Coordinates of C-alpha atoms in Angstrom, one line a residue:
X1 CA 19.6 9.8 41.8
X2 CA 22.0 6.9 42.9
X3 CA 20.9 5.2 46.6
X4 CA 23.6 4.5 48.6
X5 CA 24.1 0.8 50.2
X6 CA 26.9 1.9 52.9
X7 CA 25.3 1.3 56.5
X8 CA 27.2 4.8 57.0
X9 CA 24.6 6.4 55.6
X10 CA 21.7 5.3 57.7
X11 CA 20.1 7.4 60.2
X12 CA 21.3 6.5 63.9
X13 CA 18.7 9.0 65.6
X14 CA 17.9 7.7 69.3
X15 CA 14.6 8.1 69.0
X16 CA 14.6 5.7 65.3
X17 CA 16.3 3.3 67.3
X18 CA 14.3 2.9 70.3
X19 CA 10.9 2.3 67.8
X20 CA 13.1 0.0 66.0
X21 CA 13.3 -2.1 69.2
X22 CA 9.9 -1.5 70.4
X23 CA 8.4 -2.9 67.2
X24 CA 10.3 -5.8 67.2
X25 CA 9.3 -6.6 70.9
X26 CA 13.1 -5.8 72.2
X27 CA 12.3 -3.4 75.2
X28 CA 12.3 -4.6 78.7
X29 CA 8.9 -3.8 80.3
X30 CA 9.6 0.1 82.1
X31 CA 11.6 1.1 78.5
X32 CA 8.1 0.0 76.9
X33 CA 5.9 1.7 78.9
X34 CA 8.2 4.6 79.0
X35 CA 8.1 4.8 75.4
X36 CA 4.5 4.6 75.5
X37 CA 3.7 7.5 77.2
X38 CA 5.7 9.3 75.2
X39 CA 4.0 8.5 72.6
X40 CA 0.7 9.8 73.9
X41 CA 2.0 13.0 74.2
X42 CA 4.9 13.7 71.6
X43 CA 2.7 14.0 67.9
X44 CA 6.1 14.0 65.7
X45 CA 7.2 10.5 67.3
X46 CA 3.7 8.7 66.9
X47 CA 4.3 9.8 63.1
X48 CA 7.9 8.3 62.6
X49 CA 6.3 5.2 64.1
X50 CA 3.5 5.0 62.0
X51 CA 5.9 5.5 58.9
X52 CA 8.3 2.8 60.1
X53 CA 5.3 0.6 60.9
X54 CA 3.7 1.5 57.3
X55 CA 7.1 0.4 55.2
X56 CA 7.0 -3.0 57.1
X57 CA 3.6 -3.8 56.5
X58 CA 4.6 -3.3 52.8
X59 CA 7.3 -5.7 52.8
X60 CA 4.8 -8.4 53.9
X61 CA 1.9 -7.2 51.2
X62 CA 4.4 -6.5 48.1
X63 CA 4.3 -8.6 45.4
X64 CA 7.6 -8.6 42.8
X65 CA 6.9 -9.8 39.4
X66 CA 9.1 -13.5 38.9
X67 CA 11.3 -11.4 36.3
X68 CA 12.2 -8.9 39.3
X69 CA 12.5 -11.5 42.2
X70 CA 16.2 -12.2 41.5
X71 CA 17.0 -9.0 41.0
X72 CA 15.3 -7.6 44.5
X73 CA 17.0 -10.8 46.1
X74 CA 20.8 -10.2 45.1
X75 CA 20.1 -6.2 45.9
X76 CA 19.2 -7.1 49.5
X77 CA 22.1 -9.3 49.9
X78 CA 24.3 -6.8 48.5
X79 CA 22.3 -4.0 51.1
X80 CA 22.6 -6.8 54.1
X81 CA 26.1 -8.2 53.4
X82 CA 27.2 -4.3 53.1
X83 CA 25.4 -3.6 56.5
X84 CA 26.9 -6.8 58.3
X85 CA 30.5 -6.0 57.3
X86 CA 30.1 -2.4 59.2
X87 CA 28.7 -3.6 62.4
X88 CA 31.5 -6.7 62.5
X89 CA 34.2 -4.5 63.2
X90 CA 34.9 -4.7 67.4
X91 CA 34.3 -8.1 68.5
X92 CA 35.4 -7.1 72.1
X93 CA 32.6 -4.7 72.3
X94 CA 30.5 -5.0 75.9
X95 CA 26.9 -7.0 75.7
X96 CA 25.1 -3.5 76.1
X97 CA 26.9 -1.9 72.8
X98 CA 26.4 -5.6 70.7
X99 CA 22.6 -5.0 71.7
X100 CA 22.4 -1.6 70.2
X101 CA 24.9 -2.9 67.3
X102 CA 21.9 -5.6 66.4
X103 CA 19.2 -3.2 66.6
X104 CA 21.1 -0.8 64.3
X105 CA 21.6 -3.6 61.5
X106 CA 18.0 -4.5 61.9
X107 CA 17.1 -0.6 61.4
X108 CA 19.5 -0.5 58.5
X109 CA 17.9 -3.6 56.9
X110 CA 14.1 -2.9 57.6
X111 CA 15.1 1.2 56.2
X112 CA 16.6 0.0 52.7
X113 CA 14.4 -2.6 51.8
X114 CA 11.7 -0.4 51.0
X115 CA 14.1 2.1 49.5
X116 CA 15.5 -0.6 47.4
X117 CA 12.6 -2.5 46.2
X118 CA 10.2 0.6 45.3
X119 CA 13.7 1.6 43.0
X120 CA 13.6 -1.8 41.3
X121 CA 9.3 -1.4 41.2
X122 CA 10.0 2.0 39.3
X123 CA 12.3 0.3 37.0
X124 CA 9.6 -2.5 36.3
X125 CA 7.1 0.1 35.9
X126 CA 9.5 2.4 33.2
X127 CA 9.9 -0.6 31.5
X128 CA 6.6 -2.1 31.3
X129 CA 5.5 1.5 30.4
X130 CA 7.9 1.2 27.6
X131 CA 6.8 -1.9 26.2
X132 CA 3.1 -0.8 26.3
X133 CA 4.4 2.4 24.0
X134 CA 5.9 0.1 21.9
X135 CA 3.0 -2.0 21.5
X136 CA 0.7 1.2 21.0
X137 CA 2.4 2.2 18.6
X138 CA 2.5 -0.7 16.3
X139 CA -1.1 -1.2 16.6
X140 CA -1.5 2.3 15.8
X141 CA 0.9 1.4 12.9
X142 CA -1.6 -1.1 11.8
X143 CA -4.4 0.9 11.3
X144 CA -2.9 3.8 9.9
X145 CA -1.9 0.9 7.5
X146 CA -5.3 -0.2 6.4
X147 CA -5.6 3.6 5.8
X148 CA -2.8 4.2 3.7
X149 CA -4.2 0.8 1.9
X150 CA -6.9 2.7 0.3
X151 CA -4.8 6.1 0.1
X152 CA -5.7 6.9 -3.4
X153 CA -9.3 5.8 -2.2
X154 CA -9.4 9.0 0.4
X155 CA -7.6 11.2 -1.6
X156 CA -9.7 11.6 -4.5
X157 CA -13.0 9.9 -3.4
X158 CA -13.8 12.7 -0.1
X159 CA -16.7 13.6 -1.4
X160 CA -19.5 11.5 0.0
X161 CA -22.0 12.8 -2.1
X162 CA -20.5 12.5 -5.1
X163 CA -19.5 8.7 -4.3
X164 CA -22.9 7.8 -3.4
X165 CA -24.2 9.5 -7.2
X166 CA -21.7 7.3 -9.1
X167 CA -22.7 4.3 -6.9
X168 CA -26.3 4.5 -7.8
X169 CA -25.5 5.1 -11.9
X170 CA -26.3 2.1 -13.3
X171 CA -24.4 2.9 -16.0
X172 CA -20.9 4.0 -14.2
X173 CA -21.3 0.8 -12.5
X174 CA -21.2 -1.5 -15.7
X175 CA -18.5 0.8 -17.1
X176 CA -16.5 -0.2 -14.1
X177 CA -17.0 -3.6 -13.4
X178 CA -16.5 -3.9 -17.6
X179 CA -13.1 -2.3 -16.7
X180 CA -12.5 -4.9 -14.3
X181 CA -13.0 -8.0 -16.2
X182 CA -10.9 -6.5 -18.8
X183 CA -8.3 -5.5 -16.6
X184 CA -4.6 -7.4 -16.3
X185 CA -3.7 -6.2 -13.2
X186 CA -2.8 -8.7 -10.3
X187 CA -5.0 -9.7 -7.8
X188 CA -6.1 -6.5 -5.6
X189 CA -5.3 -6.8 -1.6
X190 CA -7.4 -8.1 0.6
X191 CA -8.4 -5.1 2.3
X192 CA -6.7 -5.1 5.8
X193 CA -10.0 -3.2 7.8
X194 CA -11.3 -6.5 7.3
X195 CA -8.7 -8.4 9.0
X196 CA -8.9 -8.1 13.2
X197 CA -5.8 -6.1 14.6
X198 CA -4.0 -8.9 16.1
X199 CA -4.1 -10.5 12.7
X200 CA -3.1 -7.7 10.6
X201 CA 0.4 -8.8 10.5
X202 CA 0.2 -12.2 10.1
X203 CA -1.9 -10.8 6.8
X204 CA 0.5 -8.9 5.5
X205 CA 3.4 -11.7 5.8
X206 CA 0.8 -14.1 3.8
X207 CA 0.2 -11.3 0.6
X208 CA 2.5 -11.8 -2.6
X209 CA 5.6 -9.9 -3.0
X210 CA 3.7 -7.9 -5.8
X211 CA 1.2 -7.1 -3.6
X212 CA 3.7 -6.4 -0.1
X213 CA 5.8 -4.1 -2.6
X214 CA 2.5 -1.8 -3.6
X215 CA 1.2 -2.0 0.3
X216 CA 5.1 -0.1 0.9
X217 CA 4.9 1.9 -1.5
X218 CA 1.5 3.2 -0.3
X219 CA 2.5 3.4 3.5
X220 CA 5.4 5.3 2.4
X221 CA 3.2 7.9 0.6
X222 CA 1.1 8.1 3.2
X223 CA 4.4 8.7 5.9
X224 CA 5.1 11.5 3.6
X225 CA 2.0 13.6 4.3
X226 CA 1.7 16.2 6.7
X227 CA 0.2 15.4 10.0
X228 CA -2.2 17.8 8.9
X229 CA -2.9 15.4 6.5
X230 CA -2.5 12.5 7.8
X231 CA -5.2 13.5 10.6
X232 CA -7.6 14.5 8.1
X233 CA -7.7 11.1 6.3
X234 CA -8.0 9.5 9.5
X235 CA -11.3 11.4 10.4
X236 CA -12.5 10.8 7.3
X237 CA -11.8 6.9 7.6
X238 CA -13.5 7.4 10.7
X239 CA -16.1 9.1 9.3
X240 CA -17.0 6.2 7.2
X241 CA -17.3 3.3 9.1
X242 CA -20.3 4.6 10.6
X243 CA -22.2 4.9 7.9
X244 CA -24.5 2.4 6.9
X245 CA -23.7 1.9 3.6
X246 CA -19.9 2.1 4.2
X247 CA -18.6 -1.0 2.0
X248 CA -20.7 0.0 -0.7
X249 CA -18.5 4.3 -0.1
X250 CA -15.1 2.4 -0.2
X251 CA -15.5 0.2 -2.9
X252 CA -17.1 3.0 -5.1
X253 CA -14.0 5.0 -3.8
X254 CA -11.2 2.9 -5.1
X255 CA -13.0 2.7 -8.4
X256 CA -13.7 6.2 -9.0
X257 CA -9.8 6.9 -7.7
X258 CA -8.7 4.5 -10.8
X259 CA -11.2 5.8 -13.6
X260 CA -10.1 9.2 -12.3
X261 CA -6.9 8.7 -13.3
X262 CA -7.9 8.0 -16.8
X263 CA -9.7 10.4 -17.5
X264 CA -8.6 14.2 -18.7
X265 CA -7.8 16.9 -16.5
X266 CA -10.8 19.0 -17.5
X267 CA -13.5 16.2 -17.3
X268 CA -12.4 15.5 -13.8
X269 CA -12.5 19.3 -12.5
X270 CA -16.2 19.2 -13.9
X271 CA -16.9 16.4 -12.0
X272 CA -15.8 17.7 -8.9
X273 CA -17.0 20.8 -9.6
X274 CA -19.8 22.7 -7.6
X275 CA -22.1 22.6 -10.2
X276 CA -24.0 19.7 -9.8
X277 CA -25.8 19.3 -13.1
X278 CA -22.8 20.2 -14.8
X279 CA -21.0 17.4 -12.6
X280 CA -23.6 14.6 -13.7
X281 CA -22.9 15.9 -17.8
X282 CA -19.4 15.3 -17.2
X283 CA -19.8 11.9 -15.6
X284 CA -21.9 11.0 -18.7
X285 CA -19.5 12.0 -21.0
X286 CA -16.4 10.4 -19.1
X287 CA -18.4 7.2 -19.5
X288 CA -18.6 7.4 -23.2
X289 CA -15.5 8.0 -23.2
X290 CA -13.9 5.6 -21.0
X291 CA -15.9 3.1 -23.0
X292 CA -14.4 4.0 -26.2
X293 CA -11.1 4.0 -25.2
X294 CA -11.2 0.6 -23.6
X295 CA -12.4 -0.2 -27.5
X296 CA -9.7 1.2 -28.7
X297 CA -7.3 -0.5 -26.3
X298 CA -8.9 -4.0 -26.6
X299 CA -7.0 -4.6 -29.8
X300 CA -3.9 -5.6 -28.1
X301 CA -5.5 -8.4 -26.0
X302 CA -6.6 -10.5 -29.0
X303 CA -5.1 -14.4 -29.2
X304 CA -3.6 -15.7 -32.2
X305 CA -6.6 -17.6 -32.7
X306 CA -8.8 -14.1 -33.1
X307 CA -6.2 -12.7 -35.3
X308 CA -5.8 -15.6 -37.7
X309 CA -9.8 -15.8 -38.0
X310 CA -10.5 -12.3 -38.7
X311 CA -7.6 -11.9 -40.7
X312 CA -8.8 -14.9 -42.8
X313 CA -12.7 -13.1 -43.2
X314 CA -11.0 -9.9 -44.7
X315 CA -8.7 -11.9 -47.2
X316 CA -12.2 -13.4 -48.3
X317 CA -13.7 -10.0 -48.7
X318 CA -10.3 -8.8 -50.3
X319 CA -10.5 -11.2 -52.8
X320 CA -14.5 -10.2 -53.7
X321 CA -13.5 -6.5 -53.8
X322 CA -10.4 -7.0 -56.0
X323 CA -12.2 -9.3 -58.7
X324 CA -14.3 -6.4 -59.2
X325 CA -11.5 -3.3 -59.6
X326 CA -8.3 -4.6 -59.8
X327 CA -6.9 -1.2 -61.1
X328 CA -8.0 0.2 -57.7
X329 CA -5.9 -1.2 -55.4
X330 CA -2.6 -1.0 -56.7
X331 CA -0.2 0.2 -55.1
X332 CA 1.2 3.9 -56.6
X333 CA 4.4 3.2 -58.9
X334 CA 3.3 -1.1 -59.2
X335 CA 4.5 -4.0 -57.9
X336 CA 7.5 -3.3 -58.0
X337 CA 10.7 -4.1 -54.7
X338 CA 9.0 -6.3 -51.8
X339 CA 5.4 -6.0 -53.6
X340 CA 6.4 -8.6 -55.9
X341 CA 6.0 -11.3 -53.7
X342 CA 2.0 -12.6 -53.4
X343 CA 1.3 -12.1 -49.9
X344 CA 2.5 -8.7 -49.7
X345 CA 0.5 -7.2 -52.5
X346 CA -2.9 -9.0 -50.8
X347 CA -1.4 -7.3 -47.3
X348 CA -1.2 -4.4 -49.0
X349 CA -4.3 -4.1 -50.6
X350 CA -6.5 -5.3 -47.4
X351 CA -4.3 -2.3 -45.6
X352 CA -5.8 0.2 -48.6
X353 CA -9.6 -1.4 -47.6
X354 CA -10.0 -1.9 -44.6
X355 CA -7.2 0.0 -42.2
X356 CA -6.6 3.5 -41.1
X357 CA -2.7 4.1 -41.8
X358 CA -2.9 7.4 -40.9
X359 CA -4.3 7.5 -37.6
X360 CA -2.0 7.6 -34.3
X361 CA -4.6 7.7 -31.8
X362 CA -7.9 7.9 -30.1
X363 CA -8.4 11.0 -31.0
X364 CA -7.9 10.9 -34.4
X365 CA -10.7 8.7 -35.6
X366 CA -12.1 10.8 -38.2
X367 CA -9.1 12.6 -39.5
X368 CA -8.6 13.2 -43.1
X369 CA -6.4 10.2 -45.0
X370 CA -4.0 14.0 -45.8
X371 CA -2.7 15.3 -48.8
X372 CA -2.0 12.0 -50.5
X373 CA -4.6 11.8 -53.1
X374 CA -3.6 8.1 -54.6
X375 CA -4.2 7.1 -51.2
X376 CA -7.6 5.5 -51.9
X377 CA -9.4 3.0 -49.8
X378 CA -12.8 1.8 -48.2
X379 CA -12.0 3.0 -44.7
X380 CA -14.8 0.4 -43.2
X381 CA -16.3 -2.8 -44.0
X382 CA -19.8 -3.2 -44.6
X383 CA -22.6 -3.8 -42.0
X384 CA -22.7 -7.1 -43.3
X385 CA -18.9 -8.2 -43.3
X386 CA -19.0 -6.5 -39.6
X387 CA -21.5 -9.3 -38.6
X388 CA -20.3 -11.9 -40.5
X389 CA -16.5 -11.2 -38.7
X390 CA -18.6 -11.2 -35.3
X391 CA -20.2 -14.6 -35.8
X392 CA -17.0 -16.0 -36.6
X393 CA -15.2 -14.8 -33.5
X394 CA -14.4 -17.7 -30.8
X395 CA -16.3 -17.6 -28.1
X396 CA -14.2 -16.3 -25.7
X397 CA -13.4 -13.1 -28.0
X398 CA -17.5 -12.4 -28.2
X399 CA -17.5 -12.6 -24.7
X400 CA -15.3 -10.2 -24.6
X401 CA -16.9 -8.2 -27.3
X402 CA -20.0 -8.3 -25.5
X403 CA -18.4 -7.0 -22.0
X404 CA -16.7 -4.2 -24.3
X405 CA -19.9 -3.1 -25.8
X406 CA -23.2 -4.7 -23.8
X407 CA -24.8 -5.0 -27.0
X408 CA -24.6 -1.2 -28.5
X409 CA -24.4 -1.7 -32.1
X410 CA -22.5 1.4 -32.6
X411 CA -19.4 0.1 -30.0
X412 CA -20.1 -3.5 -31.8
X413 CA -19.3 -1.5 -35.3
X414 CA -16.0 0.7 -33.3
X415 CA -15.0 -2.1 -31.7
X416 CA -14.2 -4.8 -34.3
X417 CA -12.9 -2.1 -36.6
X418 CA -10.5 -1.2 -33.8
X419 CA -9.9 -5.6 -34.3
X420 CA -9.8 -5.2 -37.6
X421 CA -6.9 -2.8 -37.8
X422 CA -4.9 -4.4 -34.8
X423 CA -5.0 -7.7 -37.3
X424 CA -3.7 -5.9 -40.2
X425 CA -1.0 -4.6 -38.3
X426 CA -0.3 -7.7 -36.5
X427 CA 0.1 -9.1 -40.0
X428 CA 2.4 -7.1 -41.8
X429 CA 4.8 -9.2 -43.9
X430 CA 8.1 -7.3 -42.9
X431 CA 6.7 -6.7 -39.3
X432 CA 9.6 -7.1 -36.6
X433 CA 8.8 -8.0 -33.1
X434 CA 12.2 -7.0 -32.2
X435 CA 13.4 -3.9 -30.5
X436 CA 15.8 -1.6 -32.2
X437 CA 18.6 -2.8 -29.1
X438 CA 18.3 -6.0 -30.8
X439 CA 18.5 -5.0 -34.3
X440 CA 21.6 -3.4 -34.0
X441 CA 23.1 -6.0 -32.1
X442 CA 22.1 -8.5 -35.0
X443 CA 24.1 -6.1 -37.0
X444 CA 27.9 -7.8 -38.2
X445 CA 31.0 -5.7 -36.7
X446 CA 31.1 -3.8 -39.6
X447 CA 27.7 -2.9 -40.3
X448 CA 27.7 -1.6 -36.5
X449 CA 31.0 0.6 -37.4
X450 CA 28.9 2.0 -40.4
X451 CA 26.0 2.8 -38.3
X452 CA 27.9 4.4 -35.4
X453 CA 29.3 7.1 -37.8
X454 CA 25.9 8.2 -39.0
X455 CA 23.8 11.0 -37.6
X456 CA 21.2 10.5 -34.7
X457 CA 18.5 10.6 -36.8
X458 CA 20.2 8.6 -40.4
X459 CA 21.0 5.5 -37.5
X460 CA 17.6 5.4 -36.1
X461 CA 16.2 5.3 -39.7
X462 CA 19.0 2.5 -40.6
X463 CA 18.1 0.5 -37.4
X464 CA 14.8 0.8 -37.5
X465 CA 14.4 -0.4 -41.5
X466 CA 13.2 3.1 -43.1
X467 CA 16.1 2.6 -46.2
X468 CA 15.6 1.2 -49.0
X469 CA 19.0 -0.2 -49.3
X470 CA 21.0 -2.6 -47.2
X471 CA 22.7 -2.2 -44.3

């Protein structure tokens, strides 16, 4: 609602007037005491000049923040320059009608001012209330933000119970922190509930661009949720930071969210299961498991250094094996093609000692070598040539085997077979590092025509080296 600053619009009520002029001390002595007794009788006039008296007395108390001052300033000389030009009309006007001109203006000044300056206060105050919404919400921002820091965290590690179990298994705890050291991941976030409020984003402008991109992608998950949702992580966030032990809860909880995610479907509905013995089996049996696999895995983190030295022990115990049955370890048909050359017939017959050709994963340990019966080969090495292998390992590879395996002689034995076999591929004569993109674009014009006429499967063969001819 738009105030008007035309003096037309002002009240000119006798009555208004004459208060006007008695509070600013204009009335001869008989109008005054007139006005007076008036005053001691008539109830609705002591009111209007208690109200008039009230919005000068906050003209003299109001304080305007500096931003406003200008603002209220120019309004009132707008208001007063606005009032002056309608009372400057008749300059021939009698003494008695200037006086009552005067005491208008003065009304008309005295009755906008307050009008005016509690408009621009409510504007200070919408804006000021505006900026503290803005504010609250970017600090609400923040914290939801810590939140969605650990999302994964408060999905998956709710139950308390079951956190505080896995955080006193002595045994789930090395299997993690062995994880850990053997991990490749980048450096984790500095979690941001340790970081006061007001320092939050200064945090956040300071983390990696690795690390920024995986905070966004986890506040963006989070902003996907229901409120529903949302709400109930909150409480539980709430939930615990007061417990006592609440460090010990989150960092348990981001662990078991990771090894969860490893782990098969049905091992993780037994854990979380109702049944509690039948959730402690499971968490058992997840740790035996997770500690094979990360056996299995190692493989692929071994130097060149490793490699060359194990590879080196089995060409010594090669050699011993073959001096005793040469016959044995021939390959079917003779050296014949590519087995010609030296090195490739001692590749091959380490392969027939000491690898596991057939095998594609994991699980598949302790499958059959198939229908090939010519297939014939020691599919371990001794206890002996395991140890002598391990004492040759540099010491930063026995470190490794020993955060793999804490000692168990049966992961030991798993573990440098998995080695083992990783070297042998690793050493493959006609081994290509190169992907089958770059293979065919090492291939002349022509051999690329030849190749795009073929069938699907006949190029991928061609590519990939599986014929025996050229290409």
């Amino acid at each position: 609602m738009s105030v008007s600053l035309s003096a037309d619009s002002a009240p000119s009520d006798p009555d208004d007037e004459l208060l006007v002029a008695y509070l600013d001390g204009e009335l001869q002595r008989g109008e005054r005491s007139e006005l007076e007794n008036r005053l001691l009788v008539d109830e609705p006039l002591r009111g209007r000049l208690t109200e008039l008296q009230s919005s000068w007395d906050m003209l003299d108390v109001l304080s305007v923040d500096g931003s406003g001052v200008s603002l209220v300033e120019t309004t009132l000389e707008l208001a007063i320059a606005d009032i002056d030009s309608s009372a400057s009309g008749d300059y021939n006007r009698t003494n008695d009608s200037l006086q009552r001109s005067k005491t208008k203006s003065r009304w008309n000044q005295r009755r906008m001012a307050p009008v005016l300056l509690l408009s621009v206060m409510a504007g200070l105050a919408a804006w000021s209330f505006a900026a503290f919404e803005s504010r609250q919400q970017q600090q609400n921002e923040l914290r939801d933000l810590a939140i969605a820091q650990d999302l994964d965290a408060f999905n998956y590690g709710s139950d308390l119970t079951l956190m505080r179990h896995l955080a006193a298994n002595p045994d789930w705890i090395e299997m993690v922190e062995t994880a850990a050291e053997l991990s490749a991941e980048t450096q984790p976030l500095q979690p941001l509930r340790q970081v006061a409020l007001d320092q939050r984003q200064s945090a956040i402008e300071q983390m990696s661009v690795d690390q920024r991109e995986l905070l966004g992608s986890r506040w963006d998950a989070f902003s996907r949720l229901s409120d529903a949702d949302q709400e109930s992580i909150r409480q539980l966030a709430a939930t615990i930071e007061t417990q006592s032990d609440r460090d010990t809860l989150l960092n348990t909880m981001r662990a078991y969210a990771t090894w969860r995610s490893r782990l098969p479907s049905g091992l993780v509905d037994q854990i979380e299961g109702d049944d509690a013995d039948a959730s402690r089996q499971a968490v058992r049996d997840a740790i035996d498991e997770s500690k094979s696999s990360m056996a299995e895995t190692s493989g692929s983190q071994l130097d060149d250094e490793t490699v060359d030295v194990i590879y080196f022990a089995i060409q010594e115990f090669a050699k011993k094996r073959i001096g005793k049955d040469q016959r044995r370890y021939q390959p079917p048909g003779g050296f014949r093609g590519p087995l010609e050359n030296p090195k490739t017939r001692e590749w091959f017959a380490i392969r027939q000692m000491f690898g596991y050709p057939d095998r594609r994963g994991p699980g598949n340990r302790n499958r059959s070598n198939g229908g090939n019966q010519n297939r014939r080969r020691d599919v371990s090495l001794t206890s002996n040539e395991f140890a002598t292998i391990e004492s040759l390992l540099p010491t930063q590879s026995q470190e490794t085997l020993g955060i793999l395996t804490n000692g168990d002689p049966t992961l030991v034995t798993m573990t440098l077979q998995v080695w083992v076999e990783e070297v042998i591929r690793r050493k493959m004569p006609l081994r290509s590092d190169k992907s089958l993109l770059q293979r065919y674009q090492d291939l002349s014009e022509k051999q690329r025509e030849i190749v795009d006429l073929m069938p699907p499967e006949k190029m991928l063969q061609s590519i990939s080296g599986g014929r025996s001819g050229g290409q």
